[in-house]
Amino acid sequence: GAVVSQHPSRVICKSGTSVKIECRSLDFQATTMFWYRQFPKKSLMLMATSNEGSKATYEQGVEKDKFLINHASLTLSTLTVTSAHPEDSSFYICSARRQANTEAFFGQGTRLTVV
Amino acid sequence: AQKVTQAQTEISVVEKEDVTLDCVYETRDTTYYLFWYKQPPSGELVFLIRRNSFDEQNEISGRYSWNFQKSTSSFNFTITASQVVDSAVYFCALTGRGTDKLIFGTGTRLQVFP
């Protein structure tokens, strides 16, 4: 299957700082990338959908000013958690797909801990 | 509205047992796509299978098999002769034609004991 690389895999940051998470499709061009959040022992919650060159579409209840998403190229999307707080601590996962209705391939996930 | 239900929260089996993970979906779309993903303890989701709504043939891949039944809106996943390495959370997911969203079920945690 296709490879999606997410970096970093783990990050610990202080309250009030910002953290950037990168998602790269290594061997294909991703027209769409998705960002999910997963709480312990829970399912994946879609945060936003990003298409290259356009603004991300955020799900209801997700603060777009807090979770900044940039999809600068067909192989890279970034999620920046701004002014992080302990309640932002979670597992964040990105996925990418070539085109609509095809399988999405997921990154390794990033475990964010805000202290 | 689209919805995926995985009623089994946790399943425990002993190695070499067969196990079936249930998935029931709801959608108004006539064209839709169903997926299964595996999430081992490492966290990364691994794609297992994609099935479109027009293809009701069952699929077998090694010890894995999938039973798609449109009449009952189910897409069940069976692992034959389970192994400890099969221990993971398994997610069923659904997307409809023309939509970007992949709707996930709540997942089934499978534990295979030696």
CSV table of N, CA and C in Angstrom, one decimal, chain B residues 7-96:
chain,number,residue,atom,x,y,z
B,7,ALA,N,-21.0,-3.3,17.2
B,7,ALA,CA,-21.6,-3.6,18.5
B,7,ALA,C,-20.7,-4.2,19.5
B,8,GLN,N,-19.7,-5.0,19.0
B,8,GLN,CA,-18.8,-5.7,19.8
B,8,GLN,C,-17.6,-4.7,20.3
B,9,THR,N,-17.6,-4.4,21.5
B,9,THR,CA,-16.6,-3.5,22.0
B,9,THR,C,-15.2,-4.2,22.2
B,10,GLU,N,-15.3,-5.4,22.8
B,10,GLU,CA,-14.1,-6.2,23.0
B,10,GLU,C,-14.4,-7.6,22.8
B,11,ILE,N,-13.4,-8.3,22.2
B,11,ILE,CA,-13.5,-9.8,22.0
B,11,ILE,C,-12.2,-10.4,22.4
B,12,SER,N,-12.3,-11.4,23.2
B,12,SER,CA,-11.1,-12.2,23.6
B,12,SER,C,-11.2,-13.6,23.1
B,13,VAL,N,-10.2,-14.1,22.5
B,13,VAL,CA,-10.2,-15.5,22.0
B,13,VAL,C,-8.8,-16.1,22.3
B,14,VAL,N,-8.7,-17.4,22.2
B,14,VAL,CA,-7.5,-18.1,22.4
B,14,VAL,C,-6.9,-18.4,21.0
B,15,GLU,N,-5.6,-18.3,20.9
B,15,GLU,CA,-5.0,-18.6,19.6
B,15,GLU,C,-5.6,-19.8,18.9
B,16,LYS,N,-5.7,-19.7,17.6
B,16,LYS,CA,-6.2,-20.7,16.7
B,16,LYS,C,-7.7,-20.7,16.6
B,17,GLU,N,-8.4,-20.0,17.4
B,17,GLU,CA,-9.8,-19.9,17.3
B,17,GLU,C,-10.2,-19.0,16.1
B,18,ASP,N,-11.3,-19.2,15.5
B,18,ASP,CA,-11.9,-18.3,14.5
B,18,ASP,C,-12.7,-17.2,15.2
B,19,VAL,N,-12.6,-16.0,14.7
B,19,VAL,CA,-13.4,-14.9,15.3
B,19,VAL,C,-14.0,-14.0,14.2
B,20,THR,N,-15.2,-13.6,14.4
B,20,THR,CA,-15.9,-12.7,13.5
B,20,THR,C,-16.2,-11.4,14.1
B,21,LEU,N,-15.8,-10.3,13.4
B,21,LEU,CA,-16.1,-9.0,13.9
B,21,LEU,C,-17.2,-8.4,13.0
B,22,ASP,N,-18.2,-7.9,13.7
B,22,ASP,CA,-19.4,-7.5,13.1
B,22,ASP,C,-19.4,-6.0,12.7
B,23,CYS,N,-20.0,-5.7,11.6
B,23,CYS,CA,-20.1,-4.3,11.1
B,23,CYS,C,-21.4,-4.1,10.4
B,24,VAL,N,-22.2,-3.2,11.0
B,24,VAL,CA,-23.5,-2.8,10.3
B,24,VAL,C,-23.5,-1.4,10.0
B,25,TYR,N,-24.0,-1.1,8.8
B,25,TYR,CA,-23.9,0.3,8.3
B,25,TYR,C,-25.3,0.8,7.9
B,26,GLU,N,-25.4,2.2,7.9
B,26,GLU,CA,-26.6,2.8,7.4
B,26,GLU,C,-26.2,3.9,6.4
B,27,THR,N,-26.8,3.9,5.3
B,27,THR,CA,-26.6,5.0,4.3
B,27,THR,C,-27.8,5.1,3.4
B,28,ARG,N,-28.0,6.3,2.8
B,28,ARG,CA,-29.0,6.5,1.9
B,28,ARG,C,-28.4,6.5,0.4
B,29,ASP,N,-27.1,6.5,0.4
B,29,ASP,CA,-26.5,6.5,-0.9
B,29,ASP,C,-26.6,5.1,-1.6
B,30,THR,N,-26.8,5.1,-2.9
B,30,THR,CA,-26.9,3.9,-3.6
B,30,THR,C,-25.5,3.4,-4.0
B,31,THR,N,-24.6,4.3,-4.1
B,31,THR,CA,-23.2,4.0,-4.3
B,31,THR,C,-22.4,4.3,-3.0
B,32,TYR,N,-21.7,3.4,-2.5
B,32,TYR,CA,-21.0,3.7,-1.3
B,32,TYR,C,-19.8,2.7,-1.2
B,33,TYR,N,-18.9,2.9,-0.3
B,33,TYR,CA,-17.7,2.1,-0.1
B,33,TYR,C,-17.5,1.8,1.3
B,34,LEU,N,-17.1,0.6,1.6
B,34,LEU,CA,-16.9,0.1,2.9
B,34,LEU,C,-15.4,-0.3,3.1
B,35,PHE,N,-14.9,-0.1,4.3
B,35,PHE,CA,-13.5,-0.4,4.6
B,35,PHE,C,-13.3,-1.1,5.9
B,36,TRP,N,-12.2,-1.8,6.0
B,36,TRP,CA,-11.8,-2.3,7.3
B,36,TRP,C,-10.4,-1.8,7.5
B,37,TYR,N,-10.1,-1.3,8.7
B,37,TYR,CA,-8.7,-0.9,9.1
B,37,TYR,C,-8.4,-1.6,10.4
B,38,LYS,N,-7.1,-1.9,10.5
B,38,LYS,CA,-6.5,-2.5,11.8
B,38,LYS,C,-5.7,-1.5,12.5
B,39,GLN,N,-5.8,-1.3,13.8
B,39,GLN,CA,-5.0,-0.4,14.5
B,39,GLN,C,-4.3,-1.2,15.6
B,40,PRO,N,-3.0,-1.6,15.4
B,40,PRO,CA,-2.3,-2.3,16.4
B,40,PRO,C,-1.9,-1.4,17.5
B,41,PRO,N,-1.3,-1.9,18.6
B,41,PRO,CA,-0.9,-1.0,19.7
B,41,PRO,C,0.0,0.2,19.3
B,42,SER,N,0.7,0.0,18.3
B,42,SER,CA,1.6,1.1,17.8
B,42,SER,C,0.8,2.4,17.4
B,43,GLY,N,-0.4,2.2,17.1
B,43,GLY,CA,-1.3,3.3,16.8
B,43,GLY,C,-1.6,3.6,15.3
B,44,GLU,N,-0.7,3.2,14.4
B,44,GLU,CA,-1.0,3.4,13.0
B,44,GLU,C,-2.1,2.6,12.5
B,45,LEU,N,-3.0,3.2,11.7
B,45,LEU,CA,-4.1,2.4,11.1
B,45,LEU,C,-3.6,1.8,9.8
B,46,VAL,N,-3.9,0.5,9.7
B,46,VAL,CA,-3.5,-0.3,8.5
B,46,VAL,C,-4.7,-0.6,7.7
B,47,PHE,N,-4.7,-0.3,6.4
B,47,PHE,CA,-5.8,-0.6,5.5
B,47,PHE,C,-5.8,-2.1,5.3
B,48,LEU,N,-7.0,-2.7,5.3
B,48,LEU,CA,-7.2,-4.1,5.1
B,48,LEU,C,-8.0,-4.3,3.8
B,49,ILE,N,-9.1,-3.7,3.6
B,49,ILE,CA,-9.9,-4.0,2.5
B,49,ILE,C,-10.8,-2.8,2.2
B,50,ARG,N,-11.2,-2.7,0.9
B,50,ARG,CA,-12.2,-1.7,0.4
B,50,ARG,C,-13.2,-2.5,-0.5
B,51,ARG,N,-14.4,-2.2,-0.3
B,51,ARG,CA,-15.5,-2.9,-1.0
B,51,ARG,C,-16.5,-1.9,-1.5
B,52,ASN,N,-16.8,-1.9,-2.8
B,52,ASN,CA,-17.9,-0.9,-3.2
B,52,ASN,C,-19.2,-1.6,-3.2
B,53,SER,N,-20.3,-0.8,-3.2
B,53,SER,CA,-21.6,-1.3,-3.0
B,53,SER,C,-22.1,-2.2,-4.1
B,54,PHE,N,-21.5,-2.2,-5.2
B,54,PHE,CA,-21.9,-3.1,-6.3
B,54,PHE,C,-21.3,-4.4,-6.4
B,55,ASP,N,-20.3,-4.6,-5.5
B,55,ASP,CA,-19.6,-5.9,-5.5
B,55,ASP,C,-19.9,-6.6,-4.2
B,56,GLU,N,-20.8,-7.6,-4.3
B,56,GLU,CA,-21.2,-8.3,-3.1
B,56,GLU,C,-20.4,-9.6,-2.9
B,57,GLN,N,-19.4,-9.9,-3.8
B,57,GLN,CA,-18.7,-11.1,-3.7
B,57,GLN,C,-17.9,-11.1,-2.4
B,58,ASN,N,-17.8,-12.2,-1.7
B,58,ASN,CA,-17.0,-12.3,-0.5
B,58,ASN,C,-15.5,-12.3,-0.9
B,59,GLU,N,-14.7,-11.9,0.0
B,59,GLU,CA,-13.3,-11.7,-0.3
B,59,GLU,C,-12.5,-12.6,0.7
B,60,ILE,N,-11.5,-13.2,0.3
B,60,ILE,CA,-10.6,-14.0,1.2
B,60,ILE,C,-9.2,-13.6,0.9
B,61,SER,N,-8.5,-13.3,2.0
B,61,SER,CA,-7.1,-13.0,1.8
B,61,SER,C,-6.3,-13.7,2.9
B,62,GLY,N,-5.8,-14.8,2.6
B,62,GLY,CA,-5.1,-15.6,3.7
B,62,GLY,C,-6.0,-16.0,4.8
B,63,ARG,N,-5.8,-15.6,6.0
B,63,ARG,CA,-6.6,-16.0,7.1
B,63,ARG,C,-7.8,-15.0,7.3
B,64,TYR,N,-7.8,-14.0,6.5
B,64,TYR,CA,-8.9,-13.0,6.6
B,64,TYR,C,-10.0,-13.2,5.5
B,65,SER,N,-11.2,-13.0,5.9
B,65,SER,CA,-12.3,-13.1,4.9
B,65,SER,C,-13.4,-12.1,5.3
B,66,TRP,N,-14.1,-11.6,4.3
B,66,TRP,CA,-15.1,-10.6,4.5
B,66,TRP,C,-16.4,-11.0,3.9
B,67,ASN,N,-17.5,-10.8,4.6
B,67,ASN,CA,-18.8,-11.2,4.1
B,67,ASN,C,-19.6,-9.9,4.0
B,68,PHE,N,-19.9,-9.5,2.8
B,68,PHE,CA,-20.7,-8.3,2.5
B,68,PHE,C,-22.1,-8.7,2.2
B,69,GLN,N,-23.1,-8.3,2.9
B,69,GLN,CA,-24.5,-8.6,2.7
B,69,GLN,C,-25.3,-7.3,2.7
B,70,LYS,N,-25.7,-6.9,1.5
B,70,LYS,CA,-26.5,-5.7,1.3
B,70,LYS,C,-27.8,-5.8,2.0
B,71,SER,N,-28.4,-7.0,1.9
B,71,SER,CA,-29.7,-7.3,2.5
B,71,SER,C,-29.8,-7.0,3.9
B,72,THR,N,-28.7,-7.1,4.6
B,72,THR,CA,-28.7,-6.9,6.1
B,72,THR,C,-27.8,-5.7,6.4
B,73,SER,N,-27.3,-5.0,5.4
B,73,SER,CA,-26.4,-3.9,5.6
B,73,SER,C,-25.2,-4.2,6.5
B,74,SER,N,-24.6,-5.3,6.2
B,74,SER,CA,-23.5,-5.8,7.1
B,74,SER,C,-22.3,-6.1,6.2
B,75,PHE,N,-21.2,-5.9,6.9
B,75,PHE,CA,-19.9,-6.1,6.2
B,75,PHE,C,-19.0,-6.7,7.3
B,76,ASN,N,-19.1,-8.0,7.6
B,76,ASN,CA,-18.4,-8.7,8.7
B,76,ASN,C,-17.1,-9.2,8.3
B,77,PHE,N,-16.2,-9.3,9.2
B,77,PHE,CA,-14.8,-9.6,9.0
B,77,PHE,C,-14.5,-10.8,9.9
B,78,THR,N,-14.0,-11.9,9.3
B,78,THR,CA,-13.6,-13.1,10.0
B,78,THR,C,-12.1,-13.4,9.9
B,79,ILE,N,-11.5,-13.7,11.0
B,79,ILE,CA,-10.1,-14.1,11.1
B,79,ILE,C,-10.2,-15.6,11.4
B,80,THR,N,-9.6,-16.3,10.6
B,80,THR,CA,-9.5,-17.8,10.8
B,80,THR,C,-8.2,-18.1,11.5
B,81,ALA,N,-8.3,-19.1,12.4
B,81,ALA,CA,-7.0,-19.5,13.1
B,81,ALA,C,-6.3,-18.3,13.7
B,82,SER,N,-6.9,-17.6,14.5
B,82,SER,CA,-6.3,-16.3,15.0
B,82,SER,C,-4.9,-16.5,15.7
B,83,GLN,N,-4.2,-15.4,15.6
B,83,GLN,CA,-2.8,-15.5,16.2
B,83,GLN,C,-2.7,-14.3,17.1
B,84,VAL,N,-1.7,-14.3,18.0
B,84,VAL,CA,-1.5,-13.3,18.9
B,84,VAL,C,-1.2,-11.9,18.2
B,85,VAL,N,-0.6,-12.0,17.0
B,85,VAL,CA,-0.3,-10.8,16.3
B,85,VAL,C,-1.6,-10.1,15.7
B,86,ASP,N,-2.7,-10.8,15.8
B,86,ASP,CA,-3.9,-10.2,15.3
B,86,ASP,C,-4.5,-9.3,16.4
B,87,SER,N,-4.0,-9.3,17.6
B,87,SER,CA,-4.5,-8.4,18.6
B,87,SER,C,-4.4,-7.0,18.2
B,88,ALA,N,-5.5,-6.3,18.2
B,88,ALA,CA,-5.5,-4.9,17.7
B,88,ALA,C,-7.0,-4.4,17.9
B,89,VAL,N,-7.1,-3.1,17.5
B,89,VAL,CA,-8.5,-2.6,17.4
B,89,VAL,C,-8.8,-2.6,15.9
B,90,TYR,N,-10.0,-3.1,15.6
B,90,TYR,CA,-10.4,-3.1,14.2
B,90,TYR,C,-11.5,-2.1,13.9
B,91,PHE,N,-11.4,-1.3,12.9
B,91,PHE,CA,-12.4,-0.3,12.6
B,91,PHE,C,-13.0,-0.6,11.3
B,92,CYS,N,-14.3,-0.5,11.2
B,92,CYS,CA,-15.1,-0.6,10.0
B,92,CYS,C,-15.4,0.9,9.6
B,93,ALA,N,-15.4,1.2,8.3
B,93,ALA,CA,-15.7,2.6,7.9
B,93,ALA,C,-16.5,2.6,6.6
B,94,LEU,N,-17.1,3.7,6.4
B,94,LEU,CA,-18.0,3.9,5.3
B,94,LEU,C,-17.8,5.3,4.7
B,95,THR,N,-17.9,5.4,3.3
B,95,THR,CA,-18.0,6.6,2.7
B,95,THR,C,-18.9,6.5,1.5
B,96,GLY,N,-19.6,7.6,1.2
B,96,GLY,CA,-20.5,7.6,0.1
B,96,GLY,C,-20.0,8.3,-1.1
